[in-house]
């Protein structure tokens, strides 16, 4: 096996260069260089147009807070918004009328926590963080997650708003599940951040597919599928039909593609193409990926038009709705 070694770190006035060392399958160190005009940090990025979430995350980052606090507090904004029917309080229920929430969080050291199909707790991302920090486990599901949340001091909350209840009762008249692209009832928030120290964290939270089978869990709380963070490389998160993201372990794939030298944009495009390679004749669903690398370079890509993502850094609070998509 020949030893491959690429350029090592060097910095010029014009360009910051990051090298990403890793051990290949032959246990040899390989270092891939990545040139950027400049390093952007701190920075927050989130799926869809959740501008209040990125604004909150940016506030935390700007004041010197950690990326972990930034992603949690950003995600909590959407979880608390009763008008957002895809996340947290006010989320659409399953077909039995129960709102069940999924969330996960991951930090710079690869620590992670998740809750799956949890009822009656308003901020699943906060419980996920407690799972990460207070237990030896990664995931807690259902009644166990809820019980743990109460033990941690979370209050019981009715998550089903009058609006979501009204729509569910209407849906029950036909009980047909027909997703409409971009309003497929699962506009998950995935949020990634790099803090002033250069450390990366991510969080993902959702009420999942509206009117799903009781107990259905999508990609959002699954580390590697809905979210993945590698502090050496970058992070990625997903929104859309979770089943397809799980099948390709989408967020992990995107981080690995960045490790191999792709930009966040290129990696997101490849991630979407891998999904469509397994769904050649399907035009009826949406997936969106966003990603960030260690330098604060970002990217996003989706199957259908209509997806967008937000970034917030010293360069401003940007809605990337002019992003490209596969089926254009
Ligand atoms: N992406 C969210 C879900 O499928 O539940």
mmCIF file of C-alpha atoms and ligand atoms in Angstrom:
data_model
loop_
_atom_site.group_PDB
_atom_site.id
_atom_site.type_symbol
_atom_site.label_atom_id
_atom_site.label_comp_id
_atom_site.label_asym_id
_atom_site.label_seq_id
_atom_site.Cartn_x
_atom_site.Cartn_y
_atom_site.Cartn_z
ATOM 1 C CA UNK A 1 0.000 0.000 0.000
ATOM 2 C CA UNK A 2 1.482 3.293 -1.044
ATOM 3 C CA UNK A 3 1.467 6.073 1.463
ATOM 4 C CA UNK A 4 -0.649 8.958 0.188
ATOM 5 C CA UNK A 5 0.083 12.277 1.675
ATOM 6 C CA UNK A 6 -1.246 15.528 0.364
ATOM 7 C CA UNK A 7 -0.364 19.089 1.164
ATOM 8 C CA UNK A 8 -0.069 20.037 4.806
ATOM 9 C CA UNK A 9 -1.508 23.146 6.399
ATOM 10 C CA UNK A 10 -0.253 26.410 5.026
ATOM 11 C CA UNK A 11 -1.665 29.895 5.096
ATOM 12 C CA UNK A 12 -1.091 32.714 2.664
ATOM 13 C CA UNK A 13 -2.410 36.245 2.766
ATOM 14 C CA UNK A 14 -4.931 35.353 0.094
ATOM 15 C CA UNK A 15 -6.164 32.006 1.261
ATOM 16 C CA UNK A 16 -6.669 30.053 4.455
ATOM 17 C CA UNK A 17 -5.948 26.376 3.914
ATOM 18 C CA UNK A 18 -7.335 23.655 6.119
ATOM 19 C CA UNK A 19 -5.940 20.161 6.057
ATOM 20 C CA UNK A 20 -8.069 17.284 7.219
ATOM 21 C CA UNK A 21 -6.016 14.361 8.418
ATOM 22 C CA UNK A 22 -7.538 10.916 8.856
ATOM 23 C CA UNK A 23 -6.462 7.316 9.070
ATOM 24 C CA UNK A 24 -7.364 5.321 5.985
ATOM 25 C CA UNK A 25 -8.261 1.627 5.839
ATOM 26 C CA UNK A 26 -4.551 0.778 5.838
ATOM 27 C CA UNK A 27 -4.105 2.707 9.080
ATOM 28 C CA UNK A 28 -2.105 5.399 7.313
ATOM 29 C CA UNK A 29 -2.611 9.098 7.795
ATOM 30 C CA UNK A 30 -4.095 10.856 4.805
ATOM 31 C CA UNK A 31 -4.408 14.606 4.709
ATOM 32 C CA UNK A 32 -6.733 16.341 2.319
ATOM 33 C CA UNK A 33 -6.292 20.062 1.750
ATOM 34 C CA UNK A 34 -9.233 22.352 1.322
ATOM 35 C CA UNK A 35 -8.712 25.902 0.137
ATOM 36 C CA UNK A 36 -11.038 28.668 1.139
ATOM 37 C CA UNK A 37 -10.899 32.412 0.585
ATOM 38 C CA UNK A 38 -11.424 32.863 4.318
ATOM 39 C CA UNK A 39 -12.739 31.157 7.402
ATOM 40 C CA UNK A 40 -16.247 32.131 8.504
ATOM 41 C CA UNK A 41 -17.002 31.754 12.176
ATOM 42 C CA UNK A 42 -19.089 31.928 14.171
ATOM 43 C CA UNK A 43 -21.962 30.878 11.953
ATOM 44 C CA UNK A 44 -25.382 29.230 12.258
ATOM 45 C CA UNK A 45 -27.300 27.485 9.490
ATOM 46 C CA UNK A 46 -30.743 25.923 9.583
ATOM 47 C CA UNK A 47 -33.219 24.186 7.316
ATOM 48 C CA UNK A 48 -36.166 26.102 5.865
ATOM 49 C CA UNK A 49 -36.824 29.729 6.572
ATOM 50 C CA UNK A 50 -36.729 29.508 10.362
ATOM 51 C CA UNK A 51 -35.235 32.966 10.742
ATOM 52 C CA UNK A 52 -36.061 33.265 14.441
ATOM 53 C CA UNK A 53 -34.070 30.095 15.081
ATOM 54 C CA UNK A 54 -30.949 31.302 13.276
ATOM 55 C CA UNK A 55 -31.320 34.717 14.901
ATOM 56 C CA UNK A 56 -31.364 33.097 18.346
ATOM 57 C CA UNK A 57 -28.417 30.849 17.522
ATOM 58 C CA UNK A 58 -26.484 33.825 16.187
ATOM 59 C CA UNK A 59 -27.163 35.815 19.361
ATOM 60 C CA UNK A 60 -25.717 32.963 21.450
ATOM 61 C CA UNK A 61 -22.675 32.626 19.179
ATOM 62 C CA UNK A 62 -22.015 36.350 18.980
ATOM 63 C CA UNK A 63 -21.978 36.604 22.758
ATOM 64 C CA UNK A 64 -19.333 33.884 22.867
ATOM 65 C CA UNK A 65 -21.644 30.981 23.673
ATOM 66 C CA UNK A 66 -20.947 27.443 22.589
ATOM 67 C CA UNK A 67 -22.241 25.954 19.353
ATOM 68 C CA UNK A 68 -24.086 23.395 21.497
ATOM 69 C CA UNK A 69 -26.048 26.098 23.317
ATOM 70 C CA UNK A 70 -26.631 27.894 20.021
ATOM 71 C CA UNK A 71 -28.217 24.926 18.243
ATOM 72 C CA UNK A 72 -30.304 23.953 21.255
ATOM 73 C CA UNK A 73 -31.637 27.457 21.829
ATOM 74 C CA UNK A 74 -32.267 27.976 18.116
ATOM 75 C CA UNK A 75 -34.218 24.732 17.881
ATOM 76 C CA UNK A 76 -36.196 25.590 21.031
ATOM 77 C CA UNK A 77 -37.565 28.717 19.349
ATOM 78 C CA UNK A 78 -39.363 26.589 16.763
ATOM 79 C CA UNK A 79 -40.415 23.948 19.265
ATOM 80 C CA UNK A 80 -42.219 26.643 21.267
ATOM 81 C CA UNK A 81 -43.934 28.227 18.256
ATOM 82 C CA UNK A 82 -47.531 26.979 18.251
ATOM 83 C CA UNK A 83 -47.972 28.221 14.688
ATOM 84 C CA UNK A 84 -45.291 25.867 13.423
ATOM 85 C CA UNK A 85 -47.223 22.629 12.878
ATOM 86 C CA UNK A 86 -44.161 20.529 12.123
ATOM 87 C CA UNK A 87 -42.125 20.943 15.294
ATOM 88 C CA UNK A 88 -42.825 20.861 19.027
ATOM 89 C CA UNK A 89 -46.004 22.339 20.521
ATOM 90 C CA UNK A 90 -48.685 22.582 17.837
ATOM 91 C CA UNK A 91 -47.124 19.813 15.740
ATOM 92 C CA UNK A 92 -49.529 17.667 13.766
ATOM 93 C CA UNK A 93 -50.545 14.479 15.561
ATOM 94 C CA UNK A 94 -50.296 10.870 14.449
ATOM 95 C CA UNK A 95 -53.380 9.138 13.050
ATOM 96 C CA UNK A 96 -54.633 8.447 16.586
ATOM 97 C CA UNK A 97 -54.520 12.136 17.488
ATOM 98 C CA UNK A 98 -51.363 12.009 19.625
ATOM 99 C CA UNK A 99 -48.517 14.461 19.027
ATOM 100 C CA UNK A 100 -45.258 12.516 19.263
ATOM 101 C CA UNK A 101 -41.949 14.333 18.978
ATOM 102 C CA UNK A 102 -38.473 13.279 17.802
ATOM 103 C CA UNK A 103 -35.210 15.158 18.361
ATOM 104 C CA UNK A 104 -31.480 14.718 18.650
ATOM 105 C CA UNK A 105 -28.408 16.772 19.427
ATOM 106 C CA UNK A 106 -24.691 16.162 18.840
ATOM 107 C CA UNK A 107 -21.636 18.009 20.103
ATOM 108 C CA UNK A 108 -18.041 18.627 19.069
ATOM 109 C CA UNK A 109 -16.795 15.519 20.868
ATOM 110 C CA UNK A 110 -19.218 13.160 19.156
ATOM 111 C CA UNK A 111 -21.443 12.989 22.211
ATOM 112 C CA UNK A 112 -25.086 12.702 21.270
ATOM 113 C CA UNK A 113 -28.556 12.218 22.687
ATOM 114 C CA UNK A 114 -31.982 11.604 21.206
ATOM 115 C CA UNK A 115 -35.626 11.152 22.092
ATOM 116 C CA UNK A 116 -38.075 9.281 19.895
ATOM 117 C CA UNK A 117 -41.865 9.378 19.790
ATOM 118 C CA UNK A 118 -42.052 11.312 23.047
ATOM 119 C CA UNK A 119 -45.371 12.829 24.129
ATOM 120 C CA UNK A 120 -46.368 15.716 26.409
ATOM 121 C CA UNK A 121 -43.000 17.489 26.555
ATOM 122 C CA UNK A 122 -42.616 20.820 24.786
ATOM 123 C CA UNK A 123 -38.876 20.794 24.080
ATOM 124 C CA UNK A 124 -37.622 17.398 22.915
ATOM 125 C CA UNK A 125 -34.251 18.851 21.909
ATOM 126 C CA UNK A 126 -33.685 19.849 25.537
ATOM 127 C CA UNK A 127 -34.553 16.349 26.714
ATOM 128 C CA UNK A 128 -32.207 14.946 24.064
ATOM 129 C CA UNK A 129 -29.432 17.071 25.523
ATOM 130 C CA UNK A 130 -30.204 15.708 28.984
ATOM 131 C CA UNK A 131 -30.044 12.155 27.602
ATOM 132 C CA UNK A 132 -26.611 13.042 26.216
ATOM 133 C CA UNK A 133 -25.334 14.674 29.385
ATOM 134 C CA UNK A 134 -27.073 12.794 32.199
ATOM 135 C CA UNK A 135 -27.322 9.182 31.018
ATOM 136 C CA UNK A 136 -24.979 6.551 29.598
ATOM 137 C CA UNK A 137 -27.383 6.181 26.646
ATOM 138 C CA UNK A 138 -27.910 7.831 23.285
ATOM 139 C CA UNK A 139 -31.632 7.257 22.695
ATOM 140 C CA UNK A 140 -34.721 7.110 24.878
ATOM 141 C CA UNK A 141 -38.087 6.352 23.317
ATOM 142 C CA UNK A 142 -41.759 6.777 24.107
ATOM 143 C CA UNK A 143 -42.891 6.459 27.718
ATOM 144 C CA UNK A 144 -39.319 5.977 28.922
ATOM 145 C CA UNK A 145 -38.255 9.280 27.376
ATOM 146 C CA UNK A 146 -41.263 11.033 28.875
ATOM 147 C CA UNK A 147 -40.617 9.580 32.337
ATOM 148 C CA UNK A 148 -36.973 10.631 32.122
ATOM 149 C CA UNK A 149 -38.048 14.158 31.127
ATOM 150 C CA UNK A 150 -40.239 14.478 34.224
ATOM 151 C CA UNK A 151 -37.363 13.234 36.376
ATOM 152 C CA UNK A 152 -35.239 15.998 34.857
ATOM 153 C CA UNK A 153 -37.836 18.625 35.780
ATOM 154 C CA UNK A 154 -39.664 19.077 32.483
ATOM 155 C CA UNK A 155 -43.369 19.881 32.783
ATOM 156 C CA UNK A 156 -46.239 17.982 31.248
ATOM 157 C CA UNK A 157 -47.636 20.033 28.343
ATOM 158 C CA UNK A 158 -50.589 19.521 26.025
ATOM 159 C CA UNK A 159 -48.962 19.554 22.580
ATOM 160 C CA UNK A 160 -52.164 19.311 20.534
ATOM 161 C CA UNK A 161 -53.385 22.803 19.683
ATOM 162 C CA UNK A 162 -56.960 23.541 18.623
ATOM 163 C CA UNK A 163 -55.777 24.193 15.062
ATOM 164 C CA UNK A 164 -53.902 20.899 14.741
ATOM 165 C CA UNK A 165 -56.816 19.044 16.355
ATOM 166 C CA UNK A 166 -59.284 20.624 13.923
ATOM 167 C CA UNK A 167 -57.153 19.630 10.913
ATOM 168 C CA UNK A 168 -56.687 16.095 12.258
ATOM 169 C CA UNK A 169 -60.460 15.657 12.701
ATOM 170 C CA UNK A 170 -60.914 16.830 9.113
ATOM 171 C CA UNK A 171 -58.218 14.400 7.917
ATOM 172 C CA UNK A 172 -59.968 11.561 9.730
ATOM 173 C CA UNK A 173 -62.988 11.890 7.427
ATOM 174 C CA UNK A 174 -60.954 10.286 4.624
ATOM 175 C CA UNK A 175 -57.860 9.103 6.524
ATOM 176 C CA UNK A 176 -55.836 9.355 3.321
ATOM 177 C CA UNK A 177 -52.174 10.156 3.458
ATOM 178 C CA UNK A 178 -51.245 12.195 0.423
ATOM 179 C CA UNK A 179 -48.118 14.239 1.019
ATOM 180 C CA UNK A 180 -47.885 17.575 -0.768
ATOM 181 C CA UNK A 181 -44.348 18.504 -1.673
ATOM 182 C CA UNK A 182 -42.794 21.007 0.749
ATOM 183 C CA UNK A 183 -45.805 20.885 3.052
ATOM 184 C CA UNK A 184 -45.529 17.184 3.677
ATOM 185 C CA UNK A 185 -46.173 17.842 7.329
ATOM 186 C CA UNK A 186 -42.587 17.357 8.304
ATOM 187 C CA UNK A 187 -40.699 20.589 7.752
ATOM 188 C CA UNK A 188 -38.136 19.544 10.297
ATOM 189 C CA UNK A 189 -35.707 22.042 11.725
ATOM 190 C CA UNK A 190 -32.109 20.906 11.495
ATOM 191 C CA UNK A 191 -29.653 23.479 12.813
ATOM 192 C CA UNK A 192 -25.842 23.507 12.738
ATOM 193 C CA UNK A 193 -23.397 25.995 14.236
ATOM 194 C CA UNK A 194 -19.724 26.802 14.603
ATOM 195 C CA UNK A 195 -18.761 28.909 17.589
ATOM 196 C CA UNK A 196 -15.915 31.377 18.052
ATOM 197 C CA UNK A 197 -13.614 28.566 19.141
ATOM 198 C CA UNK A 198 -14.316 26.758 15.879
ATOM 199 C CA UNK A 199 -16.294 23.936 17.488
ATOM 200 C CA UNK A 200 -19.263 22.446 15.641
ATOM 201 C CA UNK A 201 -22.579 21.159 17.018
ATOM 202 C CA UNK A 202 -25.960 20.276 15.560
ATOM 203 C CA UNK A 203 -29.559 19.609 16.522
ATOM 204 C CA UNK A 204 -32.640 18.323 14.754
ATOM 205 C CA UNK A 205 -36.243 18.353 15.990
ATOM 206 C CA UNK A 206 -39.630 17.485 14.479
ATOM 207 C CA UNK A 207 -43.157 16.258 15.084
ATOM 208 C CA UNK A 208 -42.569 13.924 12.158
ATOM 209 C CA UNK A 209 -44.916 13.035 9.376
ATOM 210 C CA UNK A 210 -48.436 14.313 10.034
ATOM 211 C CA UNK A 211 -50.990 11.543 10.653
ATOM 212 C CA UNK A 212 -48.237 8.933 10.692
ATOM 213 C CA UNK A 213 -48.787 5.472 12.135
ATOM 214 C CA UNK A 214 -48.546 5.566 15.917
ATOM 215 C CA UNK A 215 -44.940 4.833 16.816
ATOM 216 C CA UNK A 216 -43.514 5.875 13.448
ATOM 217 C CA UNK A 217 -40.089 7.510 13.761
ATOM 218 C CA UNK A 218 -38.320 9.202 10.858
ATOM 219 C CA UNK A 219 -34.747 10.302 10.336
ATOM 220 C CA UNK A 220 -34.663 13.319 12.626
ATOM 221 C CA UNK A 221 -33.663 11.674 15.932
ATOM 222 C CA UNK A 222 -31.401 9.114 14.258
ATOM 223 C CA UNK A 223 -27.748 10.096 14.538
ATOM 224 C CA UNK A 224 -26.191 9.698 11.090
ATOM 225 C CA UNK A 225 -29.519 10.009 9.289
ATOM 226 C CA UNK A 226 -31.141 13.298 10.339
ATOM 227 C CA UNK A 227 -27.962 14.761 11.824
ATOM 228 C CA UNK A 228 -24.254 14.124 12.000
ATOM 229 C CA UNK A 229 -21.374 16.182 13.378
ATOM 230 C CA UNK A 230 -17.648 15.545 13.046
ATOM 231 C CA UNK A 231 -15.721 18.400 14.576
ATOM 232 C CA UNK A 232 -12.714 17.737 12.327
ATOM 233 C CA UNK A 233 -14.724 17.892 9.135
ATOM 234 C CA UNK A 234 -18.168 19.508 9.428
ATOM 235 C CA UNK A 235 -21.813 18.652 9.946
ATOM 236 C CA UNK A 236 -24.985 17.914 8.006
ATOM 237 C CA UNK A 237 -28.694 17.679 8.688
ATOM 238 C CA UNK A 238 -31.806 16.748 6.748
ATOM 239 C CA UNK A 239 -35.454 17.570 6.232
ATOM 240 C CA UNK A 240 -38.149 15.857 4.207
ATOM 241 C CA UNK A 241 -39.328 12.264 3.974
ATOM 242 C CA UNK A 242 -37.341 10.645 6.737
ATOM 243 C CA UNK A 243 -37.641 7.087 5.482
ATOM 244 C CA UNK A 244 -35.502 7.944 2.437
ATOM 245 C CA UNK A 245 -32.907 9.736 4.543
ATOM 246 C CA UNK A 246 -32.629 6.742 6.884
ATOM 247 C CA UNK A 247 -32.114 4.387 3.923
ATOM 248 C CA UNK A 248 -28.993 6.286 2.848
ATOM 249 C CA UNK A 249 -27.823 7.357 6.336
ATOM 250 C CA UNK A 250 -27.897 10.750 4.650
ATOM 251 C CA UNK A 251 -26.192 13.132 7.076
ATOM 252 C CA UNK A 252 -23.331 10.756 7.825
ATOM 253 C CA UNK A 253 -22.886 10.234 4.092
ATOM 254 C CA UNK A 254 -22.601 13.967 3.505
ATOM 255 C CA UNK A 255 -20.001 14.436 6.235
ATOM 256 C CA UNK A 256 -18.016 11.524 4.808
ATOM 257 C CA UNK A 257 -18.195 13.062 1.345
ATOM 258 C CA UNK A 258 -16.784 16.284 2.792
ATOM 259 C CA UNK A 259 -14.052 14.230 4.462
ATOM 260 C CA UNK A 260 -13.161 12.936 0.997
ATOM 261 C CA UNK A 261 -12.715 16.501 -0.215
ATOM 262 C CA UNK A 262 -16.127 17.608 -1.453
ATOM 263 C CA UNK A 263 -17.422 21.050 -0.562
ATOM 264 C CA UNK A 264 -20.631 21.181 1.515
ATOM 265 C CA UNK A 265 -22.558 22.054 -1.640
ATOM 266 C CA UNK A 266 -21.077 19.185 -3.637
ATOM 267 C CA UNK A 267 -21.669 16.776 -0.762
ATOM 268 C CA UNK A 268 -25.342 17.774 -0.396
ATOM 269 C CA UNK A 269 -25.844 17.366 -4.155
ATOM 270 C CA UNK A 270 -24.304 13.891 -4.079
ATOM 271 C CA UNK A 271 -26.456 12.957 -1.053
ATOM 272 C CA UNK A 272 -29.657 13.909 -2.893
ATOM 273 C CA UNK A 273 -28.530 12.083 -6.036
ATOM 274 C CA UNK A 274 -27.865 8.895 -4.059
ATOM 275 C CA UNK A 275 -31.443 9.022 -2.765
ATOM 276 C CA UNK A 276 -32.877 9.581 -6.223
ATOM 277 C CA UNK A 277 -30.794 6.735 -7.626
ATOM 278 C CA UNK A 278 -32.962 4.469 -5.482
ATOM 279 C CA UNK A 279 -36.184 6.306 -6.377
ATOM 280 C CA UNK A 280 -35.779 6.864 -10.107
ATOM 281 C CA UNK A 281 -39.435 7.163 -11.019
ATOM 282 C CA UNK A 282 -40.629 9.064 -7.990
ATOM 283 C CA UNK A 283 -41.475 12.742 -8.185
ATOM 284 C CA UNK A 284 -43.755 12.947 -5.176
ATOM 285 C CA UNK A 285 -41.462 13.712 -2.293
ATOM 286 C CA UNK A 286 -38.978 16.261 -1.034
ATOM 287 C CA UNK A 287 -35.651 15.880 0.736
ATOM 288 C CA UNK A 288 -33.391 18.774 1.641
ATOM 289 C CA UNK A 289 -29.869 18.552 3.040
ATOM 290 C CA UNK A 290 -27.752 21.342 4.470
ATOM 291 C CA UNK A 291 -24.099 21.105 5.444
ATOM 292 C CA UNK A 292 -21.264 23.129 6.856
ATOM 293 C CA UNK A 293 -17.533 22.458 6.887
ATOM 294 C CA UNK A 294 -14.910 23.368 9.437
ATOM 295 C CA UNK A 295 -14.201 26.657 7.662
ATOM 296 C CA UNK A 296 -17.799 27.802 7.820
ATOM 297 C CA UNK A 297 -18.425 27.120 4.152
ATOM 298 C CA UNK A 298 -22.075 26.047 3.703
ATOM 299 C CA UNK A 299 -24.226 24.265 1.164
ATOM 300 C CA UNK A 300 -27.742 23.035 0.613
ATOM 301 C CA UNK A 301 -29.518 20.957 -1.980
ATOM 302 C CA UNK A 302 -32.930 19.383 -2.436
ATOM 303 C CA UNK A 303 -34.972 17.310 -4.851
ATOM 304 C CA UNK A 304 -37.756 19.762 -5.592
ATOM 305 C CA UNK A 305 -37.942 23.550 -5.722
ATOM 306 C CA UNK A 306 -39.369 25.167 -2.624
ATOM 307 C CA UNK A 307 -36.830 24.218 0.029
ATOM 308 C CA UNK A 308 -34.633 26.919 1.485
ATOM 309 C CA UNK A 309 -32.156 27.351 4.303
ATOM 310 C CA UNK A 310 -30.912 30.207 6.439
ATOM 311 C CA UNK A 311 -27.381 31.205 7.355
ATOM 312 C CA UNK A 312 -26.348 33.788 9.932
ATOM 313 C CA UNK A 313 -22.783 35.037 10.274
ATOM 314 C CA UNK A 314 -20.875 38.328 10.153
ATOM 315 C CA UNK A 315 -21.795 38.276 6.469
ATOM 316 C CA UNK A 316 -25.459 38.745 7.409
ATOM 317 C CA UNK A 317 -28.687 36.851 7.897
ATOM 318 C CA UNK A 318 -29.243 35.186 4.562
ATOM 319 C CA UNK A 319 -32.216 33.351 3.080
ATOM 320 C CA UNK A 320 -30.755 31.002 0.486
ATOM 321 C CA UNK A 321 -34.052 30.504 -1.349
ATOM 322 C CA UNK A 322 -32.318 30.907 -4.706
ATOM 323 C CA UNK A 323 -30.515 27.614 -4.080
ATOM 324 C CA UNK A 324 -30.429 25.034 -6.825
ATOM 325 C CA UNK A 325 -32.364 21.770 -6.784
ATOM 326 C CA UNK A 326 -32.259 18.480 -8.626
ATOM 327 C CA UNK A 327 -35.490 18.500 -10.599
ATOM 328 C CA UNK A 328 -35.043 21.850 -12.304
HETATM 329 N N1 LIG B 1 -37.775 14.437 8.414
HETATM 330 C C1 LIG B 1 -38.708 14.250 9.414
HETATM 331 C C2 LIG B 1 -39.435 12.992 9.378
HETATM 332 O O1 LIG B 1 -39.502 12.335 8.356
HETATM 333 O O2 LIG B 1 -39.996 12.632 10.395
#
